[in-house]
Short mmCIF file of C-alpha atoms in Angstrom, two decimals:
data_model
loop_
_atom_site.label_atom_id
_atom_site.label_comp_id
_atom_site.label_asym_id
_atom_site.label_seq_id
_atom_site.Cartn_x
_atom_site.Cartn_y
_atom_site.Cartn_z
CA MET A 1 -87.57 -122.94 -109.89
CA SER A 2 -84.47 -123.59 -111.98
CA VAL A 3 -81.48 -121.26 -111.79
CA VAL A 4 -78.44 -121.03 -114.08
CA VAL A 5 -75.20 -119.43 -112.85
CA THR A 6 -72.79 -118.42 -115.60
CA GLY A 7 -69.11 -117.92 -114.83
CA ALA A 8 -69.62 -120.63 -112.20
CA THR A 9 -65.99 -121.72 -112.23
CA GLY A 10 -64.78 -118.20 -111.44
CA HIS A 11 -64.48 -116.77 -107.95
CA LEU A 12 -67.84 -115.01 -107.73
CA GLY A 13 -69.93 -117.52 -109.68
CA ARG A 14 -68.65 -120.45 -107.64
CA LEU A 15 -69.57 -118.65 -104.42
CA VAL A 16 -73.07 -117.93 -105.74
CA VAL A 17 -73.59 -121.65 -106.35
CA GLU A 18 -72.36 -122.37 -102.82
CA HIS A 19 -74.79 -119.85 -101.34
CA LEU A 20 -77.71 -121.19 -103.39
CA LEU A 21 -77.09 -124.68 -102.06
CA ALA A 22 -76.51 -123.48 -98.50
CA GLY A 23 -79.76 -121.50 -98.71
CA GLY A 24 -81.76 -124.63 -99.48
CA LEU A 25 -82.19 -124.57 -103.25
CA PRO A 26 -82.06 -128.22 -104.35
CA ALA A 27 -78.93 -129.07 -106.30
CA ASP A 28 -80.96 -130.47 -109.20
CA GLN A 29 -82.44 -126.99 -109.72
CA VAL A 30 -79.01 -125.37 -110.16
CA THR A 31 -77.06 -125.36 -113.43
CA ALA A 32 -73.45 -124.20 -113.37
CA VAL A 33 -71.99 -122.90 -116.63
CA GLY A 34 -68.25 -122.33 -116.92
CA ARG A 35 -65.06 -123.06 -118.84
CA ASN A 36 -62.97 -124.88 -116.22
CA ALA A 37 -63.79 -128.60 -116.53
CA ASP A 38 -62.08 -129.55 -113.27
CA ARG A 39 -64.07 -127.02 -111.25
CA LEU A 40 -67.29 -128.06 -112.98
CA ALA A 41 -66.58 -131.65 -111.94
CA GLU A 42 -66.36 -130.53 -108.32
CA LEU A 43 -69.88 -129.12 -108.62
CA THR A 44 -71.40 -132.13 -110.36
CA SER A 45 -70.22 -134.27 -107.44
CA ARG A 46 -72.67 -132.28 -105.34
CA GLY A 47 -75.59 -132.92 -107.67
CA VAL A 48 -75.42 -129.66 -109.62
CA ARG A 49 -75.93 -129.86 -113.38
CA ALA A 50 -72.84 -128.53 -115.11
CA VAL A 51 -72.38 -127.33 -118.68
CA ALA A 52 -69.02 -126.42 -120.21
CA ALA A 53 -69.49 -123.30 -122.33
CA ASP A 54 -68.08 -119.83 -122.80
CA TYR A 55 -69.95 -116.63 -123.50
CA ALA A 56 -69.39 -116.85 -127.27
CA ASP A 57 -70.99 -120.30 -127.65
CA GLY A 58 -74.62 -119.48 -128.37
CA PRO A 59 -75.88 -123.05 -129.00
CA ALA A 60 -74.25 -124.39 -125.83
CA LEU A 61 -75.62 -121.50 -123.79
CA GLU A 62 -79.13 -121.96 -125.18
CA ALA A 63 -79.03 -125.66 -124.29
CA ALA A 64 -77.75 -124.85 -120.79
CA PHE A 65 -80.51 -122.29 -120.25
CA ALA A 66 -83.40 -124.49 -121.43
CA GLY A 67 -86.09 -124.73 -118.75
CA ALA A 68 -84.51 -122.13 -116.48
CA ASP A 69 -86.49 -119.42 -114.74
CA SER A 70 -83.49 -117.17 -114.00
CA VAL A 71 -79.97 -116.81 -115.38
CA LEU A 72 -77.22 -115.02 -113.48
CA LEU A 73 -74.98 -113.27 -115.98
CA VAL A 74 -71.69 -112.77 -114.16
CA SER A 75 -69.95 -110.03 -116.14
CA GLY A 76 -67.09 -111.21 -118.31
CA SER A 77 -63.47 -110.26 -117.74
CA GLU A 78 -62.31 -109.72 -121.32
CA VAL A 79 -62.29 -105.95 -121.77
CA GLY A 80 -63.22 -105.06 -125.34
CA ARG A 81 -65.21 -108.26 -125.86
CA ARG A 82 -67.60 -108.11 -122.95
CA VAL A 83 -70.54 -106.33 -124.56
CA ASP A 84 -70.68 -108.82 -127.45
CA GLN A 85 -70.32 -111.71 -125.02
CA HIS A 86 -73.07 -110.36 -122.78
CA ARG A 87 -75.29 -109.82 -125.81
CA GLN A 88 -74.83 -113.49 -126.72
CA VAL A 89 -75.83 -114.59 -123.21
CA ILE A 90 -78.94 -112.38 -123.26
CA ASP A 91 -79.92 -113.55 -126.75
CA SER A 92 -79.44 -117.18 -125.75
CA ALA A 93 -81.53 -116.69 -122.63
CA ARG A 94 -84.35 -115.20 -124.66
CA ALA A 95 -84.16 -118.01 -127.24
CA ALA A 96 -84.27 -120.62 -124.47
CA GLY A 97 -87.41 -119.13 -122.91
CA VAL A 98 -85.73 -117.86 -119.75
CA ARG A 99 -87.93 -115.49 -117.78
CA ARG A 100 -85.28 -113.29 -116.11
CA VAL A 101 -81.61 -112.35 -116.34
CA VAL A 102 -79.77 -111.07 -113.27
CA TYR A 103 -76.62 -109.12 -114.15
CA THR A 104 -73.58 -108.17 -112.07
CA SER A 105 -72.80 -104.59 -113.08
CA ALA A 106 -70.64 -101.74 -111.76
CA PRO A 107 -71.53 -99.02 -109.23
CA HIS A 108 -73.73 -96.30 -110.75
CA ALA A 109 -72.92 -97.74 -114.19
CA ASP A 110 -75.24 -95.36 -116.03
CA THR A 111 -73.79 -92.14 -114.58
CA THR A 112 -70.27 -92.80 -113.30
CA GLU A 113 -67.00 -91.82 -114.98
CA LEU A 114 -65.39 -95.04 -113.73
CA VAL A 115 -63.08 -96.37 -116.44
CA LEU A 116 -64.71 -99.80 -116.69
CA ALA A 117 -68.33 -98.59 -116.58
CA PRO A 118 -69.09 -98.24 -120.32
CA ASP A 119 -69.30 -102.01 -120.91
CA HIS A 120 -71.65 -102.35 -117.96
CA LYS A 121 -73.81 -99.44 -119.04
CA ALA A 122 -74.10 -100.95 -122.52
CA THR A 123 -75.07 -104.33 -121.07
CA GLU A 124 -77.72 -102.77 -118.85
CA GLU A 125 -79.17 -101.11 -121.95
CA LEU A 126 -79.23 -104.47 -123.76
CA LEU A 127 -81.09 -106.02 -120.85
CA ARG A 128 -83.67 -103.26 -120.67
CA ALA A 129 -84.35 -103.66 -124.41
CA SER A 130 -84.39 -107.47 -124.36
CA GLY A 131 -88.03 -108.03 -123.45
CA LEU A 132 -86.89 -110.24 -120.56
CA ALA A 133 -87.45 -109.53 -116.90
CA TRP A 134 -84.21 -108.34 -115.35
CA THR A 135 -82.48 -107.44 -112.11
CA ILE A 136 -79.26 -105.44 -112.01
CA LEU A 137 -76.74 -105.92 -109.21
CA ARG A 138 -74.26 -103.05 -109.29
CA ASN A 139 -71.38 -104.47 -107.29
CA ASN A 140 -68.92 -102.08 -105.68
CA TRP A 141 -65.32 -103.29 -105.29
CA TYR A 142 -64.31 -106.64 -103.85
CA THR A 143 -62.14 -106.34 -100.76
CA GLU A 144 -60.02 -109.12 -102.28
CA ASN A 145 -58.89 -106.63 -104.94
CA TYR A 146 -56.61 -105.10 -102.31
CA VAL A 147 -55.03 -108.33 -101.06
CA PRO A 148 -52.02 -108.00 -103.42
CA SER A 149 -51.31 -104.54 -102.00
CA VAL A 150 -51.53 -105.90 -98.47
CA GLU A 151 -49.32 -108.85 -99.36
CA GLN A 152 -46.73 -106.46 -100.78
CA ALA A 153 -46.97 -104.37 -97.61
CA ARG A 154 -46.02 -107.44 -95.63
CA ALA A 155 -42.54 -107.05 -97.13
CA THR A 156 -42.33 -103.30 -97.66
CA GLY A 157 -44.47 -101.89 -94.86
CA THR A 158 -46.12 -99.56 -97.39
CA ILE A 159 -49.25 -99.44 -99.55
CA VAL A 160 -48.63 -97.29 -102.61
CA THR A 161 -51.61 -95.51 -104.20
CA SER A 162 -52.60 -92.42 -106.14
CA ALA A 163 -56.15 -92.56 -104.74
CA GLY A 164 -55.47 -89.82 -102.18
CA GLU A 165 -58.34 -89.43 -99.72
CA GLY A 166 -60.75 -91.39 -101.90
CA ARG A 167 -62.99 -93.92 -100.20
CA VAL A 168 -63.95 -97.46 -101.20
CA ALA A 169 -67.19 -99.11 -100.02
CA SER A 170 -65.90 -102.63 -100.56
CA ALA A 171 -67.18 -105.99 -99.35
CA PRO A 172 -65.77 -109.49 -99.86
CA ARG A 173 -66.96 -111.58 -102.80
CA THR A 174 -68.87 -113.93 -100.53
CA ASP A 175 -71.15 -111.07 -99.42
CA TYR A 176 -71.94 -110.09 -103.02
CA ALA A 177 -72.47 -113.77 -103.86
CA ALA A 178 -74.90 -114.10 -100.95
CA GLY A 179 -76.79 -111.09 -102.28
CA ALA A 180 -77.00 -112.58 -105.77
CA ALA A 181 -78.19 -115.90 -104.37
CA ALA A 182 -80.90 -114.14 -102.38
CA VAL A 183 -82.17 -112.47 -105.56
CA LEU A 184 -82.04 -115.72 -107.54
CA ARG A 185 -83.99 -117.65 -104.92
CA GLY A 186 -87.04 -115.44 -105.51
CA GLY A 187 -88.90 -112.41 -104.25
CA ASP A 188 -89.92 -109.10 -105.75
CA HIS A 189 -86.73 -108.23 -107.63
CA ASP A 190 -87.88 -107.83 -111.24
CA GLY A 191 -86.99 -104.46 -112.75
CA ARG A 192 -84.89 -103.47 -109.75
CA VAL A 193 -81.41 -101.95 -109.69
CA TYR A 194 -79.44 -102.59 -106.51
CA GLU A 195 -76.37 -100.53 -105.62
CA LEU A 196 -74.48 -103.14 -103.62
CA SER A 197 -71.59 -102.21 -101.36
CA GLY A 198 -70.03 -102.73 -98.00
CA ASP A 199 -71.55 -100.90 -95.05
CA VAL A 200 -68.48 -98.68 -94.60
CA ALA A 201 -66.52 -96.67 -97.16
CA TRP A 202 -62.90 -96.73 -96.03
CA THR A 203 -59.85 -94.61 -96.87
CA PHE A 204 -56.43 -96.00 -97.70
CA ASP A 205 -55.21 -94.91 -94.28
CA GLU A 206 -57.92 -97.17 -92.85
CA LEU A 207 -56.85 -99.94 -95.23
CA ALA A 208 -53.31 -99.58 -93.90
CA ALA A 209 -54.57 -99.74 -90.31
CA ALA A 210 -56.53 -102.90 -91.10
CA ALA A 211 -53.48 -104.39 -92.82
CA SER A 212 -51.34 -103.55 -89.80
CA GLU A 213 -53.78 -105.41 -87.54
CA VAL A 214 -53.96 -108.46 -89.78
CA LEU A 215 -50.25 -108.67 -90.56
CA GLY A 216 -49.08 -107.78 -87.07
CA THR A 217 -46.64 -105.23 -88.45
CA PRO A 218 -46.93 -101.48 -89.10
CA VAL A 219 -48.21 -100.50 -92.54
CA THR A 220 -48.33 -96.94 -93.87
CA VAL A 221 -49.66 -95.33 -97.03
CA GLN A 222 -47.47 -93.72 -99.67
CA ASN A 223 -49.61 -91.34 -101.72
CA VAL A 224 -48.10 -90.51 -105.10
CA SER A 225 -49.22 -88.69 -108.22
CA ASP A 226 -50.81 -90.51 -111.14
CA ASP A 227 -47.62 -90.16 -113.18
CA GLU A 228 -45.46 -91.43 -110.33
CA TYR A 229 -47.77 -94.38 -109.77
CA ARG A 230 -47.70 -95.24 -113.47
CA GLU A 231 -43.90 -95.26 -113.40
CA ILE A 232 -43.88 -97.45 -110.30
CA LEU A 233 -46.25 -99.96 -111.88
CA VAL A 234 -44.31 -100.12 -115.15
CA GLY A 235 -41.12 -100.53 -113.15
CA ALA A 236 -42.74 -103.45 -111.33
CA GLY A 237 -43.34 -105.20 -114.64
CA LEU A 238 -46.81 -104.11 -115.79
CA ASP A 239 -47.24 -103.18 -119.43
CA ALA A 240 -48.14 -99.56 -120.14
CA GLY A 241 -51.78 -100.30 -120.94
CA THR A 242 -52.41 -102.24 -117.73
CA ALA A 243 -50.55 -99.65 -115.66
CA GLY A 244 -52.69 -96.91 -117.20
CA PHE A 245 -55.85 -98.86 -116.37
CA VAL A 246 -54.79 -99.29 -112.72
CA VAL A 247 -53.98 -95.58 -112.46
CA ALA A 248 -57.38 -94.73 -113.97
CA LEU A 249 -59.06 -96.85 -111.30
CA ASP A 250 -57.22 -94.94 -108.58
CA GLU A 251 -58.23 -91.69 -110.27
CA GLY A 252 -61.85 -92.84 -110.08
CA THR A 253 -61.42 -93.73 -106.42
CA ARG A 254 -59.97 -90.29 -105.73
CA ARG A 255 -62.96 -88.76 -107.55
CA GLY A 256 -65.40 -90.68 -105.33
CA ASP A 257 -66.63 -93.29 -107.81
CA LEU A 258 -66.44 -96.09 -105.22
CA ALA A 259 -67.46 -94.18 -102.10
CA ASP A 260 -71.21 -94.82 -102.03
CA ALA A 261 -72.00 -97.10 -99.09
CA THR A 262 -75.63 -98.18 -99.31
CA ALA A 263 -77.93 -100.47 -97.33
CA ASP A 264 -78.88 -102.60 -100.36
CA LEU A 265 -76.45 -105.47 -99.80
CA ARG A 266 -76.99 -105.85 -96.08
CA THR A 267 -80.75 -105.77 -96.70
CA LEU A 268 -80.53 -108.58 -99.26
CA ILE A 269 -78.31 -110.79 -97.10
CA GLY A 270 -80.06 -109.99 -93.81
CA ARG A 271 -76.91 -109.08 -91.88
CA PRO A 272 -74.15 -106.46 -91.82
CA THR A 273 -71.51 -106.81 -94.50
CA THR A 274 -68.12 -108.21 -93.48
CA PRO A 275 -65.84 -105.53 -91.99
CA LEU A 276 -62.63 -104.68 -93.82
CA VAL A 277 -60.26 -106.19 -91.26
CA ASP A 278 -62.22 -109.45 -91.08
CA ALA A 279 -62.40 -109.75 -94.86
CA LEU A 280 -58.64 -109.21 -95.18
CA ARG A 281 -57.92 -111.71 -92.43
CA SER A 282 -60.03 -114.34 -94.18
CA ALA A 283 -58.49 -113.64 -97.59
CA LEU A 284 -54.95 -113.85 -96.22
CA ALA A 285 -55.55 -116.97 -94.14
#
């Protein structure tokens, strides 16, 4: 069984490769595709085949995918270009004779109002129409997304948010990567949609309590309105578009878009997901 991991020089993709190797998949059956030549070199030193390519390079992708059973399509990060990039990956996989594409999507991508969901919904539709076997991994938030807020709280003692009482069922990237690796290694996953999340959906008050424990100093939450939060973010140096995007994410959190804690991830990885305080401690180490 040959597996290709795209985005392998990014945070999530690199961890998936690590989990595949740790789980016993021979290195010569793993192909890592990414743009960072230095990080690819680190993987080739471990026996992994590495191919430098981005999501727009159809010929390079097709060559990288040749002979593979499964391709992990780690969703791209370029908002506005992602659907076309994902289409190219799917088309290249089909042209190369790949049997299955596994895609990292967003929670409840087909029904949610979450601001970044449309690209994921469109990609899921491309996969379903591709004629390929597919598995969809709808990843909830990464706990690491909140490390900058905790780092700032180290100095200010406060986490600022407009998410109100919204909950987030986060898990660290390594847990999601372990889940993806489990799917790639085999089993009855074709045609399945997994809603992956941490075991516990936490509030920002609970995030502050976890931050207090990790930092060893009191941390509180400052809840503000969307408009106030936008002004704070712009004042901190974010451009208006990015600030609006961050505020929209908090609005989605407040609405409950990230609150669904399911058993899917812990079932795939065969253990509980990493608790919030432990994930923060590891990320801040």
